[in-house]
Amino acid sequence: MRTQELDAKTLEQPWPFTGREDERELVRAASAAGRPGIVVTGPPGHGKTRLITEAVRGTGHARVTGTPEARDLPFAAFAHLLPDAVSPQRAVRILSGLRLLVVDDAHLLDDASAALVHQLAVHGRTRLVVAAVDGAPAPGAVSRLWTGELLPRLTLDPLPCEDVAHLLAAAGLEPLTVRRLHRMCRGDLRLLRDLVDALDRAGRLLPVPGTRERAWRGELPVTPAVRERLAPALERCARGERDMLERLAFAEPLPLQLSPAPADLDLEVLERLETDGLVHVGDQGAVTLAHPLHGPFLRATAGRLRARRRAGAPRSYAAALEAEQRLLARRIEQLDVRPVPTPVGEWLVTEAAGLPAGYAAVRARFARLRGEVRDAAAWARQGLRRTPGDVGCGEELALAEGELKAGRGGDVFARYDCVRLGAPERVAGTLPAGSVVARHAEALSRGDGAALDRAAEALEERGFLLFAAEARAQAVRVHRDPRSARMSRTRAVSLARRCQGARTPALAGLVLGELTARQRQIVTLAAAGLSNREIAERLTLSVRTVGNHLYSAYSRLGTGDRGALPSLCQSA
């Protein structure tokens, strides 16, 4: 990670704006003329400020920010916009002249500033874009912005793992490390960046042999940001509760037998921890820590002697790992690769404890069938580290890296490869009757675009994202209705984008729809993240002309989703 110096402060270069294109367009539309504005909420670090900044970029606006230090000072947030000793009524009159006002960290506003924002929303002459943290105490005047239905509310979900992978692409991290960071940070992008920088500075990102990637194995770096996020919740625990959390940190999942309860297990303590949201009790009674960072944090801060005592005798994970392997194999046989919990295998990888080749091969195959080809390669490499000559891991690595050959074996997926390669007649009648792969083969044999789309929906529902993308791509070629073909193309591209760069023969033909030179130019700039106004300035066009070209392009592409444009351009 490179930094730049500005005003004697070392600032981080911002990560690319990724994965919030739909939300950005929603905020942009809500803050346009004739609209009242919007409230954006979400947990800390989810990117609310960045989203709003990108949405209002290029538009005239004023910005105010709530701060904890100024919560007791009336109109503190508006000090740069209002004269001293101003009355609330005059403040409303002054600010009503603003066309657009951005209010960041609104939950930290002083009461007078909060009331002023509420009055501006009531009067309706100033469009408001407001950001607030979910669950944080906020002035009543702020919360009534959305509970009183003065402004629509947008709640940000965590970025999906594929978007986090895009953010981390410059860091060159292997996919298992990306998933570990994604799971630990739970959408907190500030914490994510802090951890990546800490790992980089400490030299904990080690090269993966045979690739240009780096991997993180071993302990969590306990940075100030990690302590800030985790320590307060743990410090509020009583001694017995903290002891129970540490026990779980070194031994989760902990089997829980309620009748009779183990003598050394205090159920009342566990009940309090569950009520406080610090532990989770699964359907089968196993107890785990609720936050994925708590276990690594408690282990990293326990100290050597305490950690040795807590860890006790070395535990055997063989039985649990074999159970996970059987579960994955059974789901593959059932043609269902929707995600299943596999904590033991993931723990063994992250702790650098080594992974049996048999488990690694099954795990790689499960990931590959889901379209997670980079994950599949990473799991196969884990098995080859321990057993360099393992045939199963070697084959999975070759397949994940794109060396697809039809008819390499006799199982269902080997025969199904013929369908994926466009030759369903070679396996006619040999696929399981009524199965989703058989329906795909039949639809392709008939040249039925609608049936291919339905087969793609069924494949996606069962977790076969790459196969679903291929079925959509095949539908493009057989649809007689141009609009249906465009819709299939758009959905194929969207699915392929989630498959970690997979390139197969069926996906090779995905291209942008027939656009004019000007439309292609504008779509390419829009895909790069430029707003309509920025595109207009760069091409010396009016904003309306840019909008008209985009509207026509959307019609030809069969989508109204600006967020799909980057994938469409990449596939061209």
Coordinates of C-alpha atoms in Angstrom, one line a residue, residues 3-572:
T3 CA 0.7 6.6 0.8
Q4 CA 1.0 10.2 -0.1
E5 CA 2.0 13.2 2.1
L6 CA -0.5 16.1 2.4
D7 CA -0.4 19.0 5.0
A8 CA 2.3 17.2 7.0
K9 CA 0.0 14.2 7.4
T10 CA 0.4 10.8 5.9
L11 CA -2.9 9.9 4.3
E12 CA -3.9 6.6 2.7
Q13 CA -4.8 6.6 -0.9
P14 CA -8.5 5.8 -1.2
W15 CA -9.6 2.4 -2.5
P16 CA -11.5 2.3 -5.7
F17 CA -15.3 2.8 -5.3
T18 CA -16.6 -0.7 -5.8
G19 CA -19.8 -2.7 -5.4
R20 CA -22.2 0.2 -4.5
E21 CA -23.1 1.3 -8.0
D22 CA -26.9 0.7 -7.5
E23 CA -26.9 2.4 -4.1
R24 CA -24.9 5.3 -5.6
E25 CA -27.5 5.8 -8.3
L26 CA -30.3 5.6 -5.7
V27 CA -28.7 8.3 -3.6
R28 CA -28.0 10.4 -6.7
A29 CA -31.6 10.1 -7.9
A30 CA -33.0 10.9 -4.4
S31 CA -30.9 14.1 -4.2
A32 CA -31.9 15.4 -7.6
A33 CA -34.2 18.4 -8.1
G34 CA -37.7 17.7 -7.0
R35 CA -36.7 15.0 -4.5
P36 CA -36.5 15.5 -0.7
G37 CA -33.3 13.6 -0.3
I38 CA -32.4 10.4 1.6
V39 CA -31.0 8.9 4.8
V40 CA -28.2 6.4 4.5
T41 CA -27.6 4.1 7.5
G42 CA -25.4 1.2 8.3
P43 CA -22.8 -0.1 10.8
P44 CA -19.5 1.8 11.3
G45 CA -17.1 1.5 8.4
H46 CA -19.6 0.3 5.8
G47 CA -18.8 3.1 3.4
K48 CA -21.7 5.5 4.0
T49 CA -19.5 8.7 3.7
R50 CA -17.7 7.4 0.6
L51 CA -21.0 6.4 -1.1
I52 CA -22.5 9.8 -0.5
T53 CA -19.3 11.6 -1.7
E54 CA -19.4 9.6 -4.9
A55 CA -23.2 10.2 -5.4
V56 CA -22.9 14.0 -5.0
R57 CA -19.6 14.4 -6.8
G58 CA -19.9 17.2 -9.4
T59 CA -22.9 18.8 -7.8
G60 CA -23.0 22.0 -5.8
H61 CA -23.6 21.2 -2.1
A62 CA -22.7 22.1 1.5
R63 CA -21.6 19.6 4.1
V64 CA -21.8 19.4 7.9
T65 CA -20.5 16.7 10.2
G66 CA -21.4 15.7 13.7
T67 CA -18.6 15.1 16.1
P68 CA -18.6 13.6 19.7
E69 CA -16.5 16.6 21.0
A70 CA -19.1 19.2 20.0
R71 CA -22.3 17.4 21.0
D72 CA -22.9 20.0 23.8
L73 CA -22.3 23.1 21.6
P74 CA -25.5 24.4 19.9
F75 CA -25.2 24.6 16.1
A76 CA -21.6 23.4 16.3
A77 CA -21.9 21.4 13.1
F78 CA -23.2 24.4 11.2
A79 CA -20.6 26.9 12.6
H80 CA -19.1 27.4 9.1
L81 CA -22.4 28.1 7.6
L82 CA -24.2 30.3 10.2
P83 CA -23.3 33.6 11.9
D84 CA -22.8 33.6 15.7
A85 CA -25.7 33.7 18.1
V86 CA -28.2 32.9 15.4
S87 CA -31.8 31.9 16.3
P88 CA -33.3 28.6 15.1
Q89 CA -35.8 30.4 12.9
R90 CA -33.1 32.5 11.2
A91 CA -30.9 29.5 10.8
V92 CA -33.7 27.8 8.9
R93 CA -34.2 30.8 6.7
I94 CA -30.5 31.0 5.9
L95 CA -30.1 27.3 5.1
S96 CA -33.2 27.1 3.1
G97 CA -31.2 28.9 0.3
L98 CA -29.1 25.8 -0.1
R99 CA -30.1 23.4 -2.8
L100 CA -28.3 20.3 -1.4
L101 CA -27.0 19.7 2.1
V102 CA -25.0 16.6 3.1
V103 CA -25.1 15.7 6.8
D104 CA -22.5 13.2 7.8
D105 CA -22.5 11.3 11.2
A106 CA -25.9 12.8 12.0
H107 CA -26.1 10.6 15.1
L108 CA -23.4 12.8 16.6
L109 CA -25.1 16.1 16.0
D110 CA -25.8 18.4 18.9
D111 CA -29.5 18.8 19.7
A112 CA -29.8 22.2 18.1
S113 CA -28.2 21.1 14.9
A114 CA -30.4 17.9 14.8
A115 CA -33.5 20.0 15.2
L116 CA -32.3 22.3 12.4
V117 CA -31.8 19.4 10.1
H118 CA -35.3 18.1 11.0
Q119 CA -36.9 21.6 10.3
L120 CA -35.1 21.7 6.9
A121 CA -36.6 18.3 6.0
V122 CA -40.1 19.6 7.1
H123 CA -39.9 22.7 5.0
G124 CA -38.7 20.7 2.0
R125 CA -36.8 23.5 0.2
T126 CA -33.4 22.0 0.9
R127 CA -32.6 18.5 -0.3
L128 CA -30.9 16.5 2.4
V129 CA -28.5 13.5 2.2
V130 CA -28.0 12.2 5.7
A131 CA -25.6 9.5 7.0
A132 CA -26.1 7.9 10.4
V133 CA -24.7 4.8 12.2
D134 CA -27.2 2.0 12.8
G135 CA -27.8 1.2 16.4
A136 CA -26.0 4.2 17.8
P137 CA -27.9 6.6 20.1
A138 CA -29.1 9.5 18.0
P139 CA -31.1 12.7 18.8
G140 CA -34.8 12.2 18.4
A141 CA -34.9 14.8 15.7
V142 CA -32.5 12.8 13.6
S143 CA -34.2 9.4 14.0
R144 CA -37.6 11.0 13.1
L145 CA -36.2 11.8 9.7
W146 CA -36.9 8.2 8.7
T147 CA -39.3 6.9 11.3
G148 CA -41.6 9.9 10.6
E149 CA -41.2 9.2 6.9
L150 CA -39.8 12.6 6.0
L151 CA -37.0 11.0 4.0
P152 CA -36.6 7.5 2.5
R153 CA -34.0 5.3 4.2
L154 CA -31.3 3.2 2.6
T155 CA -29.6 0.7 4.8
L156 CA -26.2 -0.5 3.5
D157 CA -25.5 -4.2 3.6
P158 CA -21.9 -5.5 3.9
L159 CA -20.0 -5.6 0.6
P160 CA -20.1 -9.1 -0.9
C161 CA -16.9 -11.1 -0.9
E162 CA -16.3 -10.7 -4.6
D163 CA -16.4 -6.9 -4.2
V164 CA -14.0 -7.1 -1.3
A165 CA -11.7 -9.2 -3.5
H166 CA -11.8 -6.4 -6.1
L167 CA -10.8 -3.9 -3.5
L168 CA -7.9 -6.0 -2.4
A169 CA -6.7 -6.8 -5.9
A170 CA -3.8 -4.4 -5.7
A171 CA -2.6 -6.1 -2.6
G172 CA -2.3 -9.4 -4.5
L173 CA -4.0 -11.5 -1.8
E174 CA -4.9 -15.2 -2.4
P175 CA -8.7 -15.9 -2.2
L176 CA -8.6 -17.8 1.1
T177 CA -7.0 -14.8 2.7
V178 CA -9.6 -12.5 1.2
R179 CA -12.4 -14.7 2.5
R180 CA -10.8 -14.7 6.0
L181 CA -10.6 -10.9 6.0
H182 CA -14.1 -10.6 4.7
R183 CA -15.5 -12.9 7.3
M184 CA -13.6 -11.2 10.2
C185 CA -14.4 -7.6 9.2
R186 CA -18.1 -8.2 8.5
G187 CA -18.3 -5.2 6.2
D188 CA -16.2 -2.8 8.2
L189 CA -14.0 -1.5 5.4
R190 CA -11.9 0.7 7.7
L191 CA -11.0 -2.3 9.8
L192 CA -10.3 -4.2 6.7
R193 CA -7.8 -1.6 5.5
D194 CA -6.2 -1.4 8.9
L195 CA -5.7 -5.2 9.0
V196 CA -4.2 -5.4 5.5
D197 CA -1.8 -2.5 6.2
A198 CA -0.8 -4.1 9.5
L199 CA -0.2 -7.5 7.9
D200 CA 1.8 -5.8 5.1
R201 CA 4.0 -3.8 7.5
A202 CA 4.7 -6.8 9.7
G203 CA 5.7 -9.0 6.7
R204 CA 2.9 -11.5 7.5
L205 CA 1.7 -11.7 3.9
L206 CA 3.8 -14.6 2.5
P207 CA 4.3 -15.5 -1.2
V208 CA 2.2 -18.5 -2.4
P209 CA 4.5 -20.8 -4.5
G210 CA 3.7 -20.9 -8.1
T211 CA 1.6 -17.7 -8.1
R212 CA 2.0 -14.0 -7.7
E213 CA -0.3 -14.0 -4.7
R214 CA 0.3 -13.6 -1.0
A215 CA -1.3 -15.4 1.9
W216 CA -2.0 -14.7 5.6
R217 CA -1.6 -17.5 8.0
G218 CA -1.3 -17.5 11.8
E219 CA -2.3 -15.0 14.4
L220 CA -4.4 -11.8 14.2
P221 CA -2.4 -8.6 14.4
V222 CA -3.9 -6.7 17.4
T223 CA -3.8 -3.1 16.1
P224 CA -5.3 -0.1 17.8
A225 CA -8.3 -0.3 15.5
V226 CA -8.9 -3.9 16.4
R227 CA -8.8 -3.0 20.1
E228 CA -11.1 -0.1 19.5
R229 CA -13.7 -2.4 17.9
L230 CA -13.4 -5.4 20.2
A231 CA -12.1 -4.4 23.6
P232 CA -15.1 -2.4 24.9
A233 CA -17.5 -5.3 24.5
L234 CA -15.1 -7.8 26.2
E235 CA -14.1 -5.4 29.0
R236 CA -17.8 -5.1 30.1
C237 CA -17.8 -8.8 30.8
A238 CA -17.6 -10.1 34.4
R239 CA -14.6 -12.3 35.3
G240 CA -16.6 -15.6 34.8
E241 CA -17.9 -14.4 31.5
R242 CA -14.5 -13.5 30.2
D243 CA -13.1 -16.9 31.3
M244 CA -15.9 -18.6 29.4
L245 CA -15.2 -16.6 26.3
E246 CA -11.5 -17.4 26.5
R247 CA -12.4 -21.1 26.9
L248 CA -14.4 -20.9 23.7
A249 CA -11.6 -19.1 21.9
F250 CA -9.4 -22.1 22.4
A251 CA -11.9 -24.8 22.1
E252 CA -14.9 -23.7 19.9
P253 CA -17.2 -25.2 18.8
L254 CA -18.0 -26.4 22.4
P255 CA -20.6 -29.3 22.5
L256 CA -23.3 -28.4 24.9
Q257 CA -25.1 -31.1 26.8
L258 CA -28.0 -29.6 28.8
S259 CA -29.0 -32.7 30.6
P260 CA -27.0 -33.4 32.6
A261 CA -24.9 -30.3 32.4
P262 CA -21.1 -30.8 32.6
A263 CA -19.8 -30.0 36.1
D264 CA -17.3 -27.4 34.8
L265 CA -19.8 -25.6 32.6
D266 CA -21.8 -22.7 34.1
L267 CA -25.0 -22.5 32.0
E268 CA -26.0 -19.2 33.6
V269 CA -22.9 -17.6 32.3
L270 CA -23.5 -19.0 28.8
E271 CA -27.1 -17.7 29.0
R272 CA -25.9 -14.2 29.8
L273 CA -23.4 -14.3 27.0
E274 CA -26.0 -15.4 24.6
T275 CA -28.4 -12.7 25.7
D276 CA -25.6 -10.1 25.2
G277 CA -25.0 -11.4 21.7
L278 CA -21.4 -12.6 22.5
V279 CA -22.0 -16.4 21.9
H280 CA -24.1 -18.3 19.4
V281 CA -25.8 -21.6 20.1
G282 CA -26.4 -23.7 17.0
D283 CA -29.3 -26.0 16.1
Q284 CA -27.3 -29.0 17.3
G285 CA -26.3 -27.3 20.6
A286 CA -22.7 -26.4 19.7
V287 CA -21.6 -23.1 21.2
T288 CA -19.4 -20.7 19.3
L289 CA -18.3 -17.1 19.6
A290 CA -20.7 -14.8 17.8
H291 CA -18.2 -12.4 16.4
P292 CA -15.5 -14.0 14.1
L293 CA -12.8 -11.6 15.4
H294 CA -13.4 -12.4 19.1
G295 CA -11.7 -15.8 19.0
P296 CA -8.5 -14.6 17.2
F297 CA -8.4 -11.5 19.4
L298 CA -8.7 -13.5 22.7
R299 CA -6.1 -16.0 21.6
A300 CA -3.7 -13.3 20.5
T301 CA -4.0 -11.3 23.7
A302 CA -4.0 -14.2 26.2
G303 CA -0.3 -14.4 26.8
R304 CA 1.9 -17.5 26.3
L305 CA 1.3 -19.1 29.7
R306 CA -2.5 -18.4 29.7
A307 CA -2.8 -19.6 26.1
R308 CA -0.9 -22.8 27.0
R309 CA -3.2 -23.5 29.9
R310 CA -6.3 -22.7 27.9
A311 CA -5.3 -24.8 24.9
G312 CA -4.6 -27.8 27.1
A313 CA -3.8 -31.1 25.3
P314 CA -3.6 -30.9 21.5
R315 CA -7.1 -31.5 20.1
S316 CA -7.7 -34.0 17.3
Y317 CA -9.8 -32.6 14.5
A318 CA -9.7 -35.7 12.3
A319 CA -13.3 -36.8 13.0
A320 CA -14.8 -33.3 12.5
L321 CA -12.8 -32.8 9.4
E322 CA -13.9 -36.2 8.0
A323 CA -17.5 -35.2 8.8
E324 CA -17.1 -32.0 6.8
Q325 CA -15.6 -33.9 3.9
R326 CA -18.5 -36.3 3.8
L327 CA -21.0 -33.5 3.9
L328 CA -19.3 -31.7 1.0
A329 CA -19.1 -35.0 -1.0
R330 CA -22.8 -35.7 -0.3
R331 CA -23.9 -32.3 -1.4
I332 CA -21.9 -32.7 -4.7
E333 CA -23.7 -36.1 -5.3
Q334 CA -27.0 -34.4 -4.6
L335 CA -26.2 -31.7 -7.3
D336 CA -26.5 -29.0 -4.6
V337 CA -23.5 -26.8 -3.9
R338 CA -25.1 -24.1 -1.9
P339 CA -22.8 -22.9 0.9
V340 CA -22.5 -25.1 4.0
P341 CA -20.5 -24.3 7.2
T342 CA -17.0 -25.8 7.2
P343 CA -15.3 -24.2 10.2
V344 CA -12.7 -26.9 10.8
G345 CA -11.1 -26.9 7.4
E346 CA -11.0 -23.1 7.4
W347 CA -9.5 -23.0 10.9
L348 CA -6.8 -25.5 9.8
V349 CA -5.8 -23.4 6.8
T350 CA -5.7 -20.1 8.7
E351 CA -3.7 -21.5 11.5
A352 CA -1.2 -23.1 9.0
A353 CA -1.8 -26.5 10.5
G354 CA -1.8 -28.3 7.2
L355 CA -4.7 -29.9 5.3
P356 CA -5.1 -33.5 4.3
A357 CA -5.1 -33.9 0.5
G358 CA -8.4 -35.8 0.4
Y359 CA -10.3 -33.0 2.2
A360 CA -8.5 -30.4 0.1
A361 CA -9.5 -32.1 -3.2
V362 CA -13.2 -32.4 -2.2
R363 CA -13.2 -28.8 -1.0
A364 CA -11.6 -27.6 -4.2
R365 CA -14.2 -29.5 -6.3
F366 CA -17.0 -28.0 -4.3
A367 CA -15.7 -24.5 -4.8
R368 CA -15.0 -25.1 -8.5
L369 CA -18.6 -26.4 -9.1
R370 CA -19.8 -23.2 -7.5
G371 CA -17.8 -21.2 -10.0
E372 CA -15.3 -20.0 -7.4
V373 CA -12.3 -21.0 -9.5
R374 CA -9.7 -19.1 -7.6
D375 CA -10.9 -20.5 -4.3
A376 CA -10.7 -24.0 -5.9
A377 CA -7.1 -23.5 -7.0
A378 CA -6.2 -22.2 -3.5
W379 CA -7.7 -25.3 -1.8
A380 CA -6.0 -27.6 -4.2
R381 CA -2.7 -25.9 -3.5
Q382 CA -3.2 -26.4 0.2
G383 CA -3.5 -30.1 -0.3
L384 CA -0.5 -30.2 -2.5
R385 CA 1.6 -28.4 0.1
R386 CA 1.2 -31.4 2.4
T387 CA 1.0 -34.1 -0.2
P388 CA 2.9 -32.8 -3.3
G389 CA 2.0 -35.7 -5.6
D390 CA -1.7 -36.0 -4.8
V391 CA -3.6 -36.9 -8.0
G392 CA -6.9 -35.5 -6.9
C393 CA -5.5 -32.1 -5.9
G394 CA -3.4 -31.9 -9.0
E395 CA -6.5 -32.5 -11.2
E396 CA -8.6 -30.0 -9.4
L397 CA -5.8 -27.4 -9.7
A398 CA -5.6 -28.0 -13.4
L399 CA -9.4 -27.8 -13.8
A400 CA -9.6 -24.6 -11.7
E401 CA -6.9 -23.0 -13.9
G402 CA -9.0 -23.6 -17.0
E403 CA -7.7 -26.9 -18.4
L404 CA -11.3 -28.1 -19.1
K405 CA -11.5 -31.3 -21.1
A406 CA -14.8 -33.1 -21.8
G407 CA -15.2 -36.8 -21.0
R408 CA -12.3 -37.0 -18.7
G409 CA -14.2 -39.5 -16.5
G410 CA -17.5 -41.2 -16.0
D411 CA -19.3 -39.2 -13.3
V412 CA -22.2 -36.9 -13.8
F413 CA -20.1 -33.7 -14.0
A414 CA -17.7 -35.3 -16.5
R415 CA -20.7 -36.1 -18.8
Y416 CA -22.2 -32.6 -18.1
D417 CA -19.1 -31.0 -19.5
C418 CA -20.3 -32.0 -22.9
V419 CA -23.4 -29.8 -22.3
R420 CA -21.3 -26.9 -21.2
L421 CA -19.2 -27.3 -24.3
G422 CA -22.3 -27.2 -26.5
A423 CA -22.5 -30.9 -27.4
P424 CA -25.6 -32.2 -25.4
E425 CA -26.2 -35.0 -28.0
R426 CA -23.1 -36.8 -26.8
V427 CA -24.6 -37.5 -23.4
A428 CA -28.3 -37.8 -24.4
G429 CA -30.1 -39.9 -21.8
T430 CA -27.1 -40.4 -19.6
L431 CA -27.7 -37.6 -17.1
P432 CA -29.9 -38.2 -14.0
A433 CA -33.5 -37.9 -15.2
G434 CA -35.3 -34.7 -14.1
S435 CA -32.1 -33.2 -12.6
V436 CA -31.1 -29.7 -13.2
V437 CA -28.2 -30.7 -15.4
A438 CA -30.5 -32.9 -17.5
R439 CA -33.0 -30.0 -18.0
H440 CA -30.1 -27.9 -19.2
A441 CA -29.1 -30.5 -21.7
E442 CA -32.6 -30.9 -23.0
A443 CA -33.2 -27.2 -23.4
L444 CA -29.9 -26.8 -25.3
S445 CA -30.7 -29.8 -27.5
R446 CA -34.1 -28.2 -28.4
G447 CA -32.5 -24.7 -28.9
D448 CA -35.1 -23.4 -26.4
G449 CA -33.9 -20.0 -25.1
A450 CA -36.7 -19.7 -22.5
A451 CA -36.0 -23.2 -21.2
L452 CA -32.3 -22.4 -21.0
D453 CA -33.1 -19.3 -18.9
R454 CA -35.2 -21.5 -16.6
A455 CA -32.4 -24.0 -16.3
A456 CA -30.0 -21.2 -15.5
E457 CA -32.3 -20.0 -12.7
A458 CA -32.4 -23.6 -11.2
L459 CA -28.7 -23.9 -11.5
E460 CA -28.1 -20.6 -9.7
E461 CA -30.6 -21.5 -7.0
R462 CA -28.5 -24.6 -6.2
G463 CA -25.2 -22.7 -6.1
F464 CA -23.9 -23.5 -9.6
L465 CA -23.1 -19.9 -10.6
L466 CA -20.7 -20.7 -13.4
F467 CA -23.0 -23.3 -15.0
A468 CA -25.9 -20.8 -14.7
A469 CA -23.8 -18.1 -16.5
E470 CA -23.0 -20.6 -19.2
A471 CA -26.7 -21.6 -19.7
R472 CA -27.6 -17.9 -19.9
A473 CA -24.8 -17.4 -22.5
Q474 CA -26.1 -20.3 -24.6
A475 CA -29.6 -18.8 -24.4
V476 CA -28.3 -15.6 -26.0
R477 CA -27.4 -17.5 -29.1
V478 CA -30.8 -19.2 -29.5
H479 CA -33.3 -16.5 -28.5
R480 CA -35.2 -15.2 -31.4
D481 CA -36.5 -12.2 -29.6
P482 CA -33.7 -9.6 -29.4
R483 CA -34.8 -8.2 -26.1
S484 CA -34.8 -11.7 -24.5
A485 CA -31.3 -12.2 -25.9
R486 CA -30.1 -8.9 -24.4
M487 CA -31.6 -9.8 -21.0
S488 CA -29.9 -13.3 -21.0
R489 CA -26.6 -11.6 -22.0
T490 CA -26.8 -9.1 -19.1
R491 CA -27.6 -11.9 -16.6
A492 CA -24.9 -14.1 -18.0
V493 CA -22.3 -11.3 -17.5
S494 CA -23.6 -10.5 -14.0
L495 CA -23.2 -14.2 -13.0
A496 CA -19.8 -14.5 -14.7
R497 CA -18.6 -11.5 -12.7
R498 CA -19.1 -13.5 -9.5
C499 CA -17.0 -16.5 -10.8
Q500 CA -13.6 -15.0 -10.0
G501 CA -12.5 -14.5 -13.7
A502 CA -13.5 -17.9 -14.9
R503 CA -13.1 -18.2 -18.7
T504 CA -14.9 -21.1 -20.5
P505 CA -15.9 -21.7 -24.1
A506 CA -19.6 -21.0 -23.4
L507 CA -18.7 -17.5 -21.9
A508 CA -16.3 -16.6 -24.7
G509 CA -19.0 -15.0 -26.9
L510 CA -20.3 -12.5 -24.3
V511 CA -19.9 -9.1 -25.8
L512 CA -21.5 -5.7 -25.5
G513 CA -24.7 -5.2 -27.6
E514 CA -24.5 -3.3 -30.8
L515 CA -23.8 0.3 -29.8
T516 CA -22.9 3.3 -31.8
A517 CA -19.4 4.6 -31.3
R518 CA -20.6 7.5 -29.1
Q519 CA -22.8 5.1 -27.0
R520 CA -19.8 2.8 -26.5
Q521 CA -17.6 5.7 -25.5
I522 CA -20.2 6.9 -22.9
V523 CA -20.9 3.5 -21.6
T524 CA -17.1 2.9 -21.1
L525 CA -16.8 6.1 -19.1
A526 CA -19.9 5.3 -17.0
A527 CA -18.5 1.9 -16.3
A528 CA -15.3 3.5 -15.0
G529 CA -17.4 5.3 -12.4
L530 CA -17.8 8.8 -14.0
S531 CA -21.1 10.6 -13.3
N532 CA -23.2 11.9 -16.2
R533 CA -21.9 15.4 -15.5
E534 CA -18.3 14.3 -15.5
I535 CA -18.8 12.4 -18.8
A536 CA -20.5 15.5 -20.3
E537 CA -17.5 17.7 -19.2
R538 CA -15.0 15.3 -20.6
L539 CA -16.8 14.9 -24.0
T540 CA -18.0 18.5 -24.3
L541 CA -21.6 17.4 -24.3
S542 CA -24.7 18.4 -22.3
V543 CA -25.7 16.3 -19.3
R544 CA -29.0 15.7 -21.0
T545 CA -27.3 14.3 -24.2
V546 CA -25.2 12.0 -22.1
G547 CA -28.4 10.8 -20.3
N548 CA -30.1 10.2 -23.6
H549 CA -27.2 8.2 -25.0
L550 CA -27.1 6.1 -21.8
Y551 CA -30.8 5.5 -22.0
S552 CA -30.5 4.2 -25.6
A553 CA -27.5 2.1 -24.6
Y554 CA -29.5 0.5 -21.7
S555 CA -32.3 -0.4 -24.1
R556 CA -29.9 -2.1 -26.5
L557 CA -28.1 -3.9 -23.6
G558 CA -31.3 -5.1 -22.1
T559 CA -30.5 -3.5 -18.7
G560 CA -31.2 -0.4 -16.7
D561 CA -28.5 -1.3 -14.1
R562 CA -25.5 1.1 -14.2
G563 CA -23.7 -1.4 -11.9
A564 CA -23.7 -4.0 -14.6
L565 CA -21.7 -1.8 -17.0
P566 CA -18.2 -2.6 -15.7
S567 CA -18.8 -6.3 -16.3
L568 CA -20.3 -5.8 -19.7
C569 CA -17.3 -3.7 -20.8
Q570 CA -14.8 -6.2 -19.4
S571 CA -16.5 -9.0 -21.4
A572 CA -16.4 -7.0 -24.7

